[in-house]
Amino acid sequence: MTRRAPRQGIARALTAPLAPFVDALPLPSRLIATEHDGRLTVRMRTSEHRFHRDLPGSSIWGFEGTVPGPTIEAERGQPVTVEWRNELEGAFPVTVTVAQQVTDADRVPVQCLPGLSEGEPDRHAGELAGHTVVHLHGGLTPASYDGWAENLFAPGQAAVFHYPIDQRAALLWYHDHVMGITKFDVYAGLAGLWIVRDDRERELGLPEGPPFEVPLLIQDRNFDLDEQGRLTGRLVHKTDPEVMEAFPPFTVVNGKVWPVLNVQPATYRFRVLNGSNARTYRLVLLRDGTPELERITQIGTDHGLLRSPAPVPANGLVLASAERADLLVDFSDLAPGSELTVLNTAAAPFDGSRFPAADAENAADLEGLLPYPQVLRFRVVGEAASRRSIPRELATDYEPPAAEALAGARRRAIALVEHELDGEPNMLTMRELAVAAEPDGGQLVRVIDGGQTTRYRVVAAHFEDTTTFFPMLGEYEVWQLINLTGDTHPIHLHLDPFQIVARRPIRYEIPDGGIGERDLAAAVTLERDPNDELDHAIDANERGLKDTIRVNPNEIVEIAVRFTTYSGRYMYHCHILEHEDRDMMRPFVTMPSELMPFMA
Ligand SMILES: [Cu+2]
């Protein structure tokens, strides 16, 4: 959803109704698979959770009744079986609403404010009965256990999923994935972390477990107000008539609003996940108002270690929904009492726009649905100083795909488009494209790259359309993601990881009526739009094994993916949950090559 044009005279900042940095950062409980012979039972339960010292308890749905759920830790090569037991009871614990207006009487965008902003509680959401299905995001998982979004489990039912864990060490996460309502079930609390460990990481001597390895699950949440205007703790998923994604005002880390973590003067390893529905964060670490990003070294991304350590980008660490970062942060030179604060400088909806780290303390932006940039504070305590040197070589088990390997690769093209509808929220859709036979009537997408023009027609536009992607196991493919919208979309592929091979600026024209229910007409030229201010660079920290990649406006991203192990029906989708639930999701079927001759 493209950002609205700036309004005149809008207030710039709000006074926070909750005190920041008063609650200790909670550490999720650990469920270590080897201590249970690889057999785990995890229950989904209705429970009460306190998001802040000064908030009443909130009703939530959580794995083991907690927010986040327990962190499952597994060893590479040692399979884990989880019995996911749906024991949810009672009504859906979140009030879902669309506010009447975009701004309130003081012209403050309602998404920056708690309460329903005169929106009616959504009756259908109120009637949700607790159907779930669990997906292990980043898992190299057989299709039957991947958590297909339509294979639901009702309260009282259970699923036994087998996870081979034949994959490199990485921070994964498990969360609900129900068709159409993932945005509500995850918001209600159904998410937890899953860490895979392996020998390579241990050779490097990286911190493992407390106190020096700390998971950080970052989310945003909003709460209801009572008749006196006091926060009730009741979770609210609020959108407005112009923005279909929820961008709640309160940043929650491991289940607490703006927590504080006491750290020793030492090197810490933070395993960071953006588990928000829609919000992208650009994280900046400050001391006394000055950025100290040089304290942070990124060693891993979605699917584990990078080949070599990467500095944080100059403006801060950008994480879109579902992206992960494995960070080493050096506090070893700091005196007790020192405080460092993590702020978010990314306005919402995120479109890749820059914001200088040096200005982070002024990042509050009501128009950008960012009333409170606060994320987390570190407070240095104790004397023991231990600094870890950071190995120069990290992963040795992968390389960028060679040009020869990609030269003959199957190429696929997907256009990301926003389909405007009268009287209801827009649909974000992914249009799968196929090269059009020469004289072809109907709407075409023309992609002009230098002197070469490729004509495509849309062969699939909605989730239920015919499957058109049948990747062969063991073969590289290049997928081209063409963003024809005004926002950044984090595109996620289930199953194997991929690598980004290109991020290229485009300019495009869509004729009036060019975006139809199924059809698409567009002229896309691989050159920079004169009004485009993004640099379309690939950051060093994106050159690892990824499963979620940001595709910015005016941009084509090319990824190289090779499915290796499991055949079956999987999905790829935007990881903005409000997009995924409103048609920005498509299936693909991985196939052994031997079966291809028998495909009709
Ligand atoms: Cu999206």
Coordinates of C-alpha atoms and ligand atoms in Angstrom, one line a residue:
M1 CA 0.0 0.0 0.0
T2 CA 1.7 3.2 -1.1
R3 CA 2.2 5.9 1.5
R4 CA -0.2 8.7 1.5
A5 CA 0.9 12.1 0.4
P6 CA 2.1 14.1 3.4
R7 CA -0.6 16.2 5.1
Q8 CA -0.1 19.7 6.3
G9 CA -0.1 20.5 10.0
I10 CA 0.0 17.0 11.4
A11 CA 1.5 16.5 14.8
R12 CA 5.0 15.1 14.7
A13 CA 5.2 13.2 17.9
L14 CA 3.0 11.6 20.6
T15 CA 3.5 11.1 24.3
A16 CA 3.9 7.4 24.9
P17 CA 1.1 6.0 27.1
L18 CA 3.6 3.4 28.5
A19 CA 7.0 3.9 30.0
P20 CA 9.8 2.6 27.9
F21 CA 12.6 0.4 29.2
V22 CA 11.1 -0.6 32.5
D23 CA 10.5 -4.4 31.8
A24 CA 13.3 -6.8 31.7
L25 CA 13.7 -8.5 28.3
P26 CA 12.1 -12.0 28.7
L27 CA 14.0 -14.9 27.4
P28 CA 11.7 -17.6 25.9
S29 CA 11.9 -21.0 27.5
R30 CA 14.2 -23.4 25.7
L31 CA 13.0 -26.8 24.5
I32 CA 16.1 -28.8 23.6
A33 CA 15.2 -31.6 21.3
T34 CA 18.0 -33.9 22.2
E35 CA 17.0 -33.9 25.8
H36 CA 13.7 -35.4 24.7
D37 CA 15.0 -38.0 22.3
G38 CA 13.9 -35.7 19.4
R39 CA 10.2 -36.2 20.4
L40 CA 8.4 -33.0 21.5
T41 CA 4.9 -32.2 22.3
V42 CA 3.9 -28.5 21.9
R43 CA 0.4 -27.4 22.8
M44 CA -1.4 -24.4 21.5
R45 CA -3.2 -22.8 24.4
T46 CA -5.3 -19.8 25.3
S47 CA -3.6 -17.9 28.1
E48 CA -2.9 -14.6 29.6
H49 CA 0.2 -12.6 28.9
R50 CA 1.4 -9.3 30.3
F51 CA 3.0 -7.1 27.5
H52 CA 4.1 -4.4 29.9
R53 CA 4.4 -3.7 33.6
D54 CA 1.6 -1.1 33.5
L55 CA -0.8 -3.0 31.2
P56 CA -3.4 -5.4 32.5
G57 CA -3.0 -9.0 31.2
S58 CA -3.9 -9.7 27.6
S59 CA -5.7 -12.8 26.4
I60 CA -3.5 -14.6 23.9
W61 CA -3.2 -17.7 21.8
G62 CA 0.3 -19.1 22.2
F63 CA 2.5 -22.2 21.8
E64 CA 2.5 -23.6 25.4
G65 CA 0.4 -20.5 26.2
T66 CA 3.4 -18.2 26.0
V67 CA 4.4 -15.2 23.8
P68 CA 6.7 -16.1 22.1
G69 CA 6.4 -19.8 22.3
P70 CA 9.3 -21.9 23.6
T71 CA 12.5 -21.8 21.5
I72 CA 13.1 -25.2 20.1
E73 CA 16.7 -26.1 19.7
A74 CA 17.7 -29.0 17.4
E75 CA 21.0 -30.5 16.1
R76 CA 21.6 -30.8 12.4
G77 CA 21.1 -34.4 11.3
Q78 CA 19.0 -35.4 14.3
P79 CA 15.3 -35.5 13.3
V80 CA 12.7 -33.9 15.5
T81 CA 9.1 -35.1 15.7
V82 CA 6.7 -32.6 17.1
E83 CA 3.1 -33.3 18.1
W84 CA 1.4 -30.0 17.6
R85 CA -1.6 -30.2 19.9
N86 CA -4.3 -27.7 19.3
E87 CA -5.8 -27.1 22.7
L88 CA -7.1 -23.6 22.0
E89 CA -10.3 -22.7 23.8
G90 CA -12.6 -19.8 24.0
A91 CA -13.1 -16.8 21.6
F92 CA -10.5 -15.3 19.4
P93 CA -8.5 -13.0 21.8
V94 CA -8.0 -10.1 19.3
T95 CA -10.4 -7.4 18.4
V96 CA -10.1 -6.9 14.6
T97 CA -11.4 -3.6 13.2
V98 CA -11.1 -1.2 10.3
A99 CA -11.2 2.4 11.7
Q100 CA -13.8 4.8 10.3
Q101 CA -11.2 7.4 9.3
V102 CA -7.5 7.5 8.5
T103 CA -6.9 10.2 11.1
D104 CA -8.6 11.3 14.3
A105 CA -9.9 14.8 15.1
D106 CA -6.3 15.9 15.9
R107 CA -5.2 14.6 12.5
V108 CA -3.2 11.9 14.1
P109 CA -3.2 8.7 12.0
V110 CA -5.4 6.2 13.9
Q111 CA -2.9 3.4 13.4
C112 CA -0.6 5.3 15.7
L113 CA -3.2 5.3 18.5
P114 CA -4.6 2.6 20.7
G115 CA -8.3 1.7 20.7
L116 CA -10.7 1.0 17.9
S117 CA -10.9 4.6 16.6
E118 CA -14.7 4.1 16.1
G119 CA -14.2 1.0 14.1
E120 CA -16.7 -1.8 14.6
P121 CA -15.3 -5.1 15.9
D122 CA -15.2 -7.5 12.9
R123 CA -17.9 -10.0 13.6
H124 CA -16.3 -12.8 11.5
A125 CA -13.0 -12.4 13.3
G126 CA -14.9 -12.6 16.6
E127 CA -16.3 -15.9 15.5
L128 CA -12.9 -17.6 14.7
A129 CA -12.8 -20.9 16.5
G130 CA -9.1 -21.7 16.7
H131 CA -8.2 -23.5 13.6
T132 CA -4.5 -23.6 13.1
V133 CA -1.7 -25.2 11.0
V134 CA 1.9 -24.9 11.9
H135 CA 4.7 -24.1 9.4
L136 CA 8.4 -24.2 10.2
H137 CA 9.7 -21.2 8.4
G138 CA 13.1 -22.0 6.9
G139 CA 12.7 -25.7 7.4
L140 CA 13.8 -28.2 4.7
T141 CA 10.7 -30.1 5.4
P142 CA 8.8 -32.8 3.4
A143 CA 5.6 -31.4 1.9
S144 CA 3.3 -33.4 4.1
Y145 CA 4.8 -31.7 7.2
D146 CA 5.3 -28.2 5.8
G147 CA 1.9 -26.9 7.1
W148 CA -0.1 -26.4 3.9
A149 CA -2.3 -23.5 4.6
E150 CA -5.5 -25.3 3.9
N151 CA -4.8 -28.4 6.0
L152 CA -6.3 -27.1 9.2
F153 CA -6.5 -28.5 12.7
A154 CA -9.4 -27.6 15.0
P155 CA -9.2 -27.4 18.7
G156 CA -9.0 -30.9 20.1
Q157 CA -7.1 -32.1 17.0
A158 CA -3.4 -32.7 16.7
A159 CA -0.8 -33.0 14.0
V160 CA 2.4 -35.1 14.3
F161 CA 5.0 -33.5 12.0
H162 CA 8.5 -35.1 11.3
Y163 CA 11.3 -32.6 10.7
P164 CA 14.4 -34.2 9.3
I165 CA 16.6 -31.2 10.3
D166 CA 19.1 -32.2 7.6
Q167 CA 20.1 -28.6 7.1
R168 CA 22.7 -26.1 8.2
A169 CA 22.6 -24.3 11.5
A170 CA 20.2 -21.3 11.4
L171 CA 17.5 -19.4 13.2
L172 CA 14.2 -20.7 11.9
W173 CA 10.8 -19.9 13.4
Y174 CA 7.5 -21.7 13.6
H175 CA 4.2 -20.0 13.3
D176 CA 0.6 -20.5 12.2
H177 CA -0.1 -20.4 8.5
V178 CA -3.9 -20.7 8.1
M179 CA -5.2 -19.6 4.7
G180 CA -6.7 -16.1 5.0
I181 CA -6.1 -15.6 8.7
T182 CA -2.4 -16.1 9.3
K183 CA -2.4 -12.3 10.1
F184 CA -4.8 -12.9 13.0
D185 CA -3.4 -16.1 14.4
V186 CA 0.2 -14.9 14.4
Y187 CA -0.9 -11.6 15.9
A188 CA -2.8 -13.5 18.7
G189 CA 0.6 -15.0 19.6
L190 CA 1.1 -18.2 17.6
A191 CA 4.8 -17.9 16.9
G192 CA 8.1 -19.2 18.3
L193 CA 11.8 -19.5 17.4
W194 CA 13.6 -22.7 16.3
I195 CA 17.4 -22.8 16.3
V196 CA 19.3 -25.5 14.4
R197 CA 22.9 -26.0 15.6
D198 CA 25.8 -27.7 13.9
D199 CA 29.5 -28.5 14.2
R200 CA 30.7 -25.6 11.9
E201 CA 29.2 -23.1 14.3
R202 CA 30.8 -24.8 17.3
E203 CA 34.2 -24.9 15.6
L204 CA 33.9 -21.1 15.4
G205 CA 33.3 -20.9 19.1
L206 CA 30.2 -18.8 18.8
P207 CA 28.1 -18.1 22.0
E208 CA 25.5 -20.8 22.4
G209 CA 22.7 -20.4 25.0
P210 CA 22.5 -18.0 27.9
P211 CA 23.8 -15.6 28.9
F212 CA 25.7 -14.6 25.8
E213 CA 23.3 -15.9 23.0
V214 CA 20.0 -14.0 23.1
P215 CA 17.1 -14.5 20.8
L216 CA 15.1 -11.3 19.9
L217 CA 11.7 -11.7 18.3
I218 CA 10.5 -8.3 17.3
Q219 CA 6.8 -7.6 16.7
D220 CA 4.4 -4.7 16.9
R221 CA 1.1 -4.8 18.8
N222 CA -1.8 -2.5 19.7
F223 CA -4.2 -2.6 22.5
D224 CA -7.8 -1.5 23.3
L225 CA -8.9 1.4 25.5
D226 CA -11.6 1.4 28.1
E227 CA -14.3 4.1 28.4
Q228 CA -11.9 6.2 30.5
G229 CA -9.3 6.0 27.8
R230 CA -7.0 3.7 29.7
L231 CA -5.2 0.8 28.0
T232 CA -7.0 -2.5 28.7
G233 CA -4.4 -4.9 27.4
R234 CA -6.9 -6.4 24.9
L235 CA -5.1 -7.0 21.6
V236 CA -6.3 -4.9 18.7
H237 CA -5.6 -5.5 15.0
K238 CA -6.6 -2.2 13.5
T239 CA -6.3 -1.0 9.9
D240 CA -7.7 2.1 8.3
P241 CA -9.6 2.9 5.2
E242 CA -6.5 3.6 3.2
V243 CA -3.9 1.2 4.6
M244 CA -4.8 -2.5 4.6
E245 CA -1.8 -3.6 6.7
A246 CA -1.8 -3.2 10.5
F247 CA 1.1 -1.1 11.7
P248 CA 0.6 -1.1 15.5
P249 CA 2.4 1.6 17.5
F250 CA 4.0 -0.5 20.3
T251 CA 7.2 -2.5 19.5
V252 CA 7.3 -5.7 21.4
V253 CA 10.5 -7.7 21.9
N254 CA 10.1 -11.3 23.2
G255 CA 6.6 -10.3 24.3
K256 CA 7.4 -7.1 26.2
V257 CA 6.9 -3.5 25.0
W258 CA 10.3 -1.7 24.8
P259 CA 12.2 -3.9 27.3
V260 CA 15.7 -3.5 28.8
L261 CA 18.4 -6.1 28.9
N262 CA 21.3 -6.0 31.4
V263 CA 24.5 -7.0 29.6
Q264 CA 28.0 -7.7 30.9
P265 CA 30.9 -5.9 29.2
A266 CA 31.3 -8.8 26.7
T267 CA 30.5 -9.9 23.2
Y268 CA 26.9 -11.0 22.8
R269 CA 25.2 -13.0 20.0
F270 CA 21.7 -11.8 19.2
R271 CA 19.5 -14.0 17.0
V272 CA 17.1 -11.5 15.6
L273 CA 13.8 -12.2 13.8
N274 CA 11.2 -9.7 12.6
G275 CA 8.0 -11.5 13.4
S276 CA 5.7 -8.5 12.7
N277 CA 2.7 -8.8 10.4
A278 CA 3.8 -6.0 8.1
R279 CA 6.3 -3.6 9.6
T280 CA 9.9 -3.4 8.4
Y281 CA 12.5 -2.3 10.9
R282 CA 15.7 -0.4 10.3
L283 CA 17.6 -0.9 13.5
V284 CA 20.1 1.6 14.8
L285 CA 22.2 1.2 18.0
L286 CA 22.8 4.5 19.8
R287 CA 24.8 5.6 22.8
D288 CA 24.2 9.1 24.0
G289 CA 22.3 9.8 20.8
T290 CA 25.2 8.8 18.6
P291 CA 25.0 5.7 16.3
E292 CA 27.5 3.0 17.2
L293 CA 26.8 0.5 14.5
E294 CA 30.4 -0.5 14.4
R295 CA 29.8 -2.5 17.6
I296 CA 27.6 -4.8 15.5
T297 CA 28.9 -7.5 13.1
Q298 CA 26.5 -9.6 11.2
I299 CA 27.6 -13.2 10.9
G300 CA 24.4 -14.9 9.7
T301 CA 21.2 -14.4 7.8
D302 CA 18.0 -16.4 7.2
H303 CA 19.6 -19.8 6.6
G304 CA 22.7 -19.4 8.8
L305 CA 26.3 -18.2 8.6
L306 CA 27.5 -15.8 5.9
R307 CA 30.8 -16.6 4.2
S308 CA 32.4 -13.7 6.0
P309 CA 31.3 -11.2 8.6
A310 CA 29.4 -8.2 7.3
P311 CA 29.1 -4.7 8.8
V312 CA 25.7 -3.3 9.4
P313 CA 24.6 -1.0 6.5
A314 CA 25.4 2.6 7.2
N315 CA 21.8 3.6 7.8
G316 CA 21.0 0.6 10.0
L317 CA 20.0 -3.0 9.8
V318 CA 16.9 -3.5 7.7
L319 CA 14.7 -6.5 8.5
A320 CA 11.4 -7.0 6.8
S321 CA 8.8 -9.5 8.1
A322 CA 10.4 -12.9 8.5
E323 CA 14.0 -11.9 7.8
R324 CA 16.6 -12.9 10.4
A325 CA 20.0 -11.6 11.4
D326 CA 22.7 -13.3 13.5
L327 CA 24.6 -10.5 15.2
L328 CA 27.7 -10.2 17.4
V329 CA 27.6 -7.0 19.5
D330 CA 30.6 -5.9 21.4
F331 CA 29.9 -4.3 24.7
S332 CA 33.3 -5.2 26.2
D333 CA 34.8 -1.7 26.4
L334 CA 31.8 -0.2 28.2
A335 CA 31.8 0.9 31.8
P336 CA 29.0 -0.3 34.1
G337 CA 26.0 1.9 33.9
S338 CA 26.5 2.6 30.2
E339 CA 23.3 2.5 28.2
L340 CA 22.7 1.7 24.5
T341 CA 19.4 2.0 22.8
V342 CA 18.1 0.3 19.7
L343 CA 15.8 2.5 17.7
N344 CA 13.8 1.8 14.5
T345 CA 14.0 4.5 11.8
A346 CA 11.8 2.8 9.1
A347 CA 8.5 4.5 8.3
A348 CA 5.6 2.4 7.3
P349 CA 4.5 1.1 4.8
F350 CA 8.2 0.6 4.0
D351 CA 9.3 1.5 0.5
G352 CA 13.1 1.4 0.9
S353 CA 13.5 5.1 1.5
R354 CA 16.6 6.1 3.4
F355 CA 16.8 7.6 6.8
P356 CA 20.3 8.6 8.2
A357 CA 21.3 6.7 11.3
A358 CA 22.7 10.0 12.8
D359 CA 19.2 11.3 12.8
A360 CA 17.7 8.3 14.5
E361 CA 16.5 10.1 17.6
N362 CA 14.3 12.1 15.3
A363 CA 12.8 9.1 13.6
A364 CA 9.3 9.5 15.1
D365 CA 7.0 10.0 12.2
L366 CA 3.2 9.9 12.6
E367 CA 2.6 10.1 8.9
G368 CA 5.0 7.2 8.5
L369 CA 3.0 5.3 11.2
L370 CA 6.1 5.3 13.5
P371 CA 5.0 7.2 16.6
Y372 CA 7.6 5.5 18.9
P373 CA 11.0 4.5 17.4
Q374 CA 12.0 2.7 20.6
V375 CA 12.8 -1.0 20.4
L376 CA 15.1 -2.1 23.2
R377 CA 17.7 -0.8 25.6
F378 CA 20.9 -2.5 26.8
R379 CA 22.3 -1.5 30.2
V380 CA 25.9 -2.5 31.0
V381 CA 26.3 -4.1 34.5
G382 CA 29.2 -6.0 36.1
E383 CA 32.9 -5.9 35.6
A384 CA 34.0 -9.0 33.8
A385 CA 35.2 -8.0 30.4
S386 CA 35.5 -10.7 27.7
R387 CA 35.8 -9.8 24.1
R388 CA 35.5 -12.3 21.4
S389 CA 37.5 -12.1 18.2
I390 CA 35.4 -12.6 15.1
P391 CA 36.6 -15.2 12.7
R392 CA 37.2 -13.9 9.2
E393 CA 35.9 -17.0 7.5
L394 CA 32.5 -18.2 8.6
A395 CA 30.6 -20.5 6.3
T396 CA 32.6 -22.7 3.9
D397 CA 29.7 -24.9 2.6
Y398 CA 28.3 -22.6 -0.2
E399 CA 29.4 -20.2 -2.9
P400 CA 27.6 -17.8 -5.1
P401 CA 26.1 -19.8 -8.0
A402 CA 28.5 -19.7 -10.9
A403 CA 27.5 -17.9 -14.0
E404 CA 27.8 -21.2 -16.0
A405 CA 25.4 -22.9 -13.6
L406 CA 22.8 -20.2 -14.2
A407 CA 23.4 -19.8 -17.9
G408 CA 21.1 -22.6 -18.9
A409 CA 18.8 -22.3 -15.9
R410 CA 15.1 -22.3 -16.2
R411 CA 13.9 -18.7 -15.8
R412 CA 10.6 -17.6 -14.3
A413 CA 9.1 -14.2 -14.0
I414 CA 6.6 -13.0 -11.4
A415 CA 5.0 -9.5 -11.4
L416 CA 3.9 -8.1 -8.0
V417 CA 0.9 -5.9 -8.6
E418 CA -1.7 -4.1 -6.5
H419 CA -5.2 -4.6 -7.8
E420 CA -7.5 -1.8 -6.8
L421 CA -11.1 -2.7 -6.0
D422 CA -14.1 -0.5 -5.4
G423 CA -15.5 -0.5 -1.9
E424 CA -13.1 -3.0 -0.4
P425 CA -9.4 -3.2 0.4
N426 CA -7.0 -3.7 -2.6
M427 CA -5.7 -7.1 -3.5
L428 CA -2.0 -7.6 -3.7
T429 CA -1.4 -10.3 -6.2
M430 CA 1.5 -12.2 -7.8
R431 CA 1.1 -12.6 -11.6
E432 CA 3.1 -15.5 -12.9
L433 CA 4.3 -14.7 -16.4
A434 CA 5.0 -16.9 -19.4
V435 CA 6.7 -15.9 -22.6
A436 CA 4.0 -15.1 -25.1
A437 CA 3.8 -16.7 -28.5
E438 CA 4.5 -14.1 -31.2
P439 CA 1.2 -12.8 -32.5
D440 CA -0.8 -13.0 -29.3
G441 CA -4.0 -11.1 -28.7
G442 CA -4.7 -9.8 -25.2
Q443 CA -2.7 -7.9 -22.6
L444 CA 1.0 -8.3 -22.5
V445 CA 3.8 -7.4 -20.2
R446 CA 6.8 -6.2 -22.2
V447 CA 10.2 -6.3 -20.5
I448 CA 12.8 -4.2 -22.3
D449 CA 16.4 -4.9 -21.4
G450 CA 18.8 -3.0 -23.6
G451 CA 17.9 -3.8 -27.2
Q452 CA 15.9 -6.9 -26.2
T453 CA 12.2 -7.1 -25.6
T454 CA 10.5 -10.1 -24.0
R455 CA 6.7 -10.3 -24.2
Y456 CA 4.9 -12.1 -21.4
R457 CA 1.3 -12.9 -20.7
V458 CA -0.2 -13.7 -17.3
V459 CA -0.7 -17.4 -16.8
A460 CA -1.7 -17.3 -13.1
A461 CA -3.0 -14.5 -11.0
H462 CA -4.7 -16.0 -7.9
F463 CA -3.8 -18.7 -5.4
E464 CA -6.4 -21.1 -6.8
D465 CA -5.2 -20.7 -10.4
T466 CA -3.5 -23.6 -12.1
T467 CA 0.0 -24.4 -10.9
T468 CA 2.5 -23.3 -13.5
F469 CA 5.8 -23.7 -11.6
F470 CA 7.2 -27.3 -11.6
P471 CA 10.9 -26.9 -10.6
M472 CA 13.0 -30.0 -11.1
L473 CA 15.0 -31.2 -8.1
G474 CA 18.7 -30.6 -8.4
E475 CA 18.4 -27.9 -11.1
Y476 CA 19.1 -24.3 -10.6
E477 CA 16.3 -21.8 -11.5
V478 CA 16.4 -18.1 -11.8
W479 CA 13.2 -16.4 -10.5
Q480 CA 12.7 -12.8 -11.5
L481 CA 10.5 -10.8 -9.1
I482 CA 9.2 -7.6 -10.8
N483 CA 7.8 -5.1 -8.4
L484 CA 5.1 -2.9 -10.0
T485 CA 3.8 -1.5 -6.6
G486 CA 4.9 1.4 -4.5
D487 CA 6.0 -0.7 -1.5
T488 CA 8.7 -3.2 -0.5
H489 CA 7.5 -6.8 -0.5
P490 CA 9.5 -9.5 1.4
I491 CA 9.0 -12.5 -0.8
H492 CA 9.4 -15.9 0.9
L493 CA 9.9 -19.3 -0.7
H494 CA 9.2 -22.4 1.3
L495 CA 11.6 -25.3 1.2
D496 CA 15.2 -24.7 0.0
P497 CA 17.1 -21.4 0.5
F498 CA 18.1 -19.2 -2.4
Q499 CA 20.7 -16.6 -3.2
I500 CA 20.1 -13.1 -4.7
V501 CA 21.9 -12.7 -8.0
A502 CA 20.7 -9.2 -9.0
R503 CA 18.7 -6.2 -7.9
R504 CA 18.1 -3.9 -10.9
P505 CA 16.3 -0.6 -11.2
I506 CA 13.3 -0.5 -13.5
R507 CA 10.9 2.1 -14.7
Y508 CA 7.5 1.0 -15.9
E509 CA 4.2 2.2 -17.3
I510 CA 0.9 0.6 -16.7
P511 CA -1.9 1.8 -19.0
D512 CA -5.3 2.8 -17.6
G513 CA -7.1 -0.4 -16.8
G514 CA -3.9 -2.4 -17.2
I515 CA -4.3 -4.3 -14.0
G516 CA -7.3 -6.5 -14.4
E517 CA -8.7 -9.3 -12.4
R518 CA -6.3 -11.6 -14.3
D519 CA -4.8 -9.6 -17.1
L520 CA -1.8 -7.3 -16.8
A521 CA -0.5 -4.8 -19.4
A522 CA 2.8 -3.1 -18.6
A523 CA 5.9 -1.9 -20.2
V524 CA 8.9 -2.5 -18.0
T525 CA 12.3 -1.0 -18.9
L526 CA 15.5 -2.1 -17.1
E527 CA 16.7 1.4 -16.4
R528 CA 16.4 3.9 -13.6
D529 CA 13.3 6.0 -13.3
P530 CA 14.3 9.6 -13.0
N531 CA 12.2 10.0 -9.9
D532 CA 13.6 7.0 -8.2
E533 CA 15.9 7.7 -5.2
L534 CA 16.7 4.1 -4.1
D535 CA 20.1 2.8 -4.8
H536 CA 19.0 -0.8 -5.5
A537 CA 22.2 -2.2 -4.1
I538 CA 22.6 -5.7 -2.7
D539 CA 23.8 -5.3 0.9
A540 CA 26.7 -7.5 2.0
N541 CA 24.3 -9.1 4.6
E542 CA 22.0 -10.2 1.8
R543 CA 24.7 -12.3 0.1
G544 CA 24.0 -15.3 2.1
L545 CA 21.5 -18.2 2.0
K546 CA 18.1 -16.4 2.2
D547 CA 14.5 -17.6 2.3
T548 CA 13.0 -14.1 2.3
I549 CA 14.1 -11.3 0.1
R550 CA 13.0 -7.6 -0.1
V551 CA 11.8 -6.5 -3.4
N552 CA 11.7 -2.7 -3.4
P553 CA 9.6 -0.4 -5.6
N554 CA 11.0 0.2 -9.1
E555 CA 13.1 -2.9 -8.9
I556 CA 13.6 -6.4 -10.3
V557 CA 15.2 -8.9 -7.9
E558 CA 16.6 -12.1 -9.4
I559 CA 17.2 -15.0 -7.2
A560 CA 18.8 -18.4 -7.9
V561 CA 17.1 -21.3 -6.2
R562 CA 17.8 -25.0 -6.4
F563 CA 15.3 -27.4 -4.8
T564 CA 17.3 -30.4 -3.6
T565 CA 15.5 -33.0 -1.6
Y566 CA 11.7 -33.1 -1.3
S567 CA 9.1 -33.4 -4.0
G568 CA 5.7 -32.0 -3.5
R569 CA 3.4 -29.0 -3.3
Y570 CA 4.8 -25.9 -1.5
M571 CA 4.1 -22.2 -1.6
Y572 CA 5.8 -18.9 -2.1
H573 CA 4.4 -15.7 -0.9
C574 CA 4.8 -12.2 0.3
H575 CA 5.6 -12.3 4.1
I576 CA 3.6 -9.2 4.9
L577 CA 0.8 -11.3 6.4
E578 CA -2.0 -9.0 5.3
H579 CA -0.7 -9.5 1.7
E580 CA -0.2 -13.2 2.0
D581 CA -3.8 -13.5 3.3
R582 CA -5.1 -11.4 0.5
D583 CA -3.8 -13.3 -2.5
M584 CA -0.1 -12.6 -2.6
M585 CA 0.6 -16.3 -2.4
R586 CA 1.1 -19.1 -5.0
P587 CA 1.8 -22.8 -5.1
F588 CA 4.7 -24.5 -6.8
V589 CA 5.4 -28.3 -7.1
T590 CA 8.9 -29.7 -6.9
M591 CA 9.4 -32.8 -9.1
P592 CA 12.1 -35.4 -9.6
S593 CA 13.3 -35.1 -13.2
E594 CA 12.4 -38.7 -14.0
L595 CA 8.7 -37.8 -13.7
M596 CA 8.8 -34.9 -16.1
P597 CA 8.1 -37.0 -19.2
F598 CA 4.9 -38.2 -17.7
M599 CA 3.5 -34.7 -16.9
A600 CA 0.6 -34.0 -19.2
Ligands
CU1 CU 3.6 -7.8 0.0

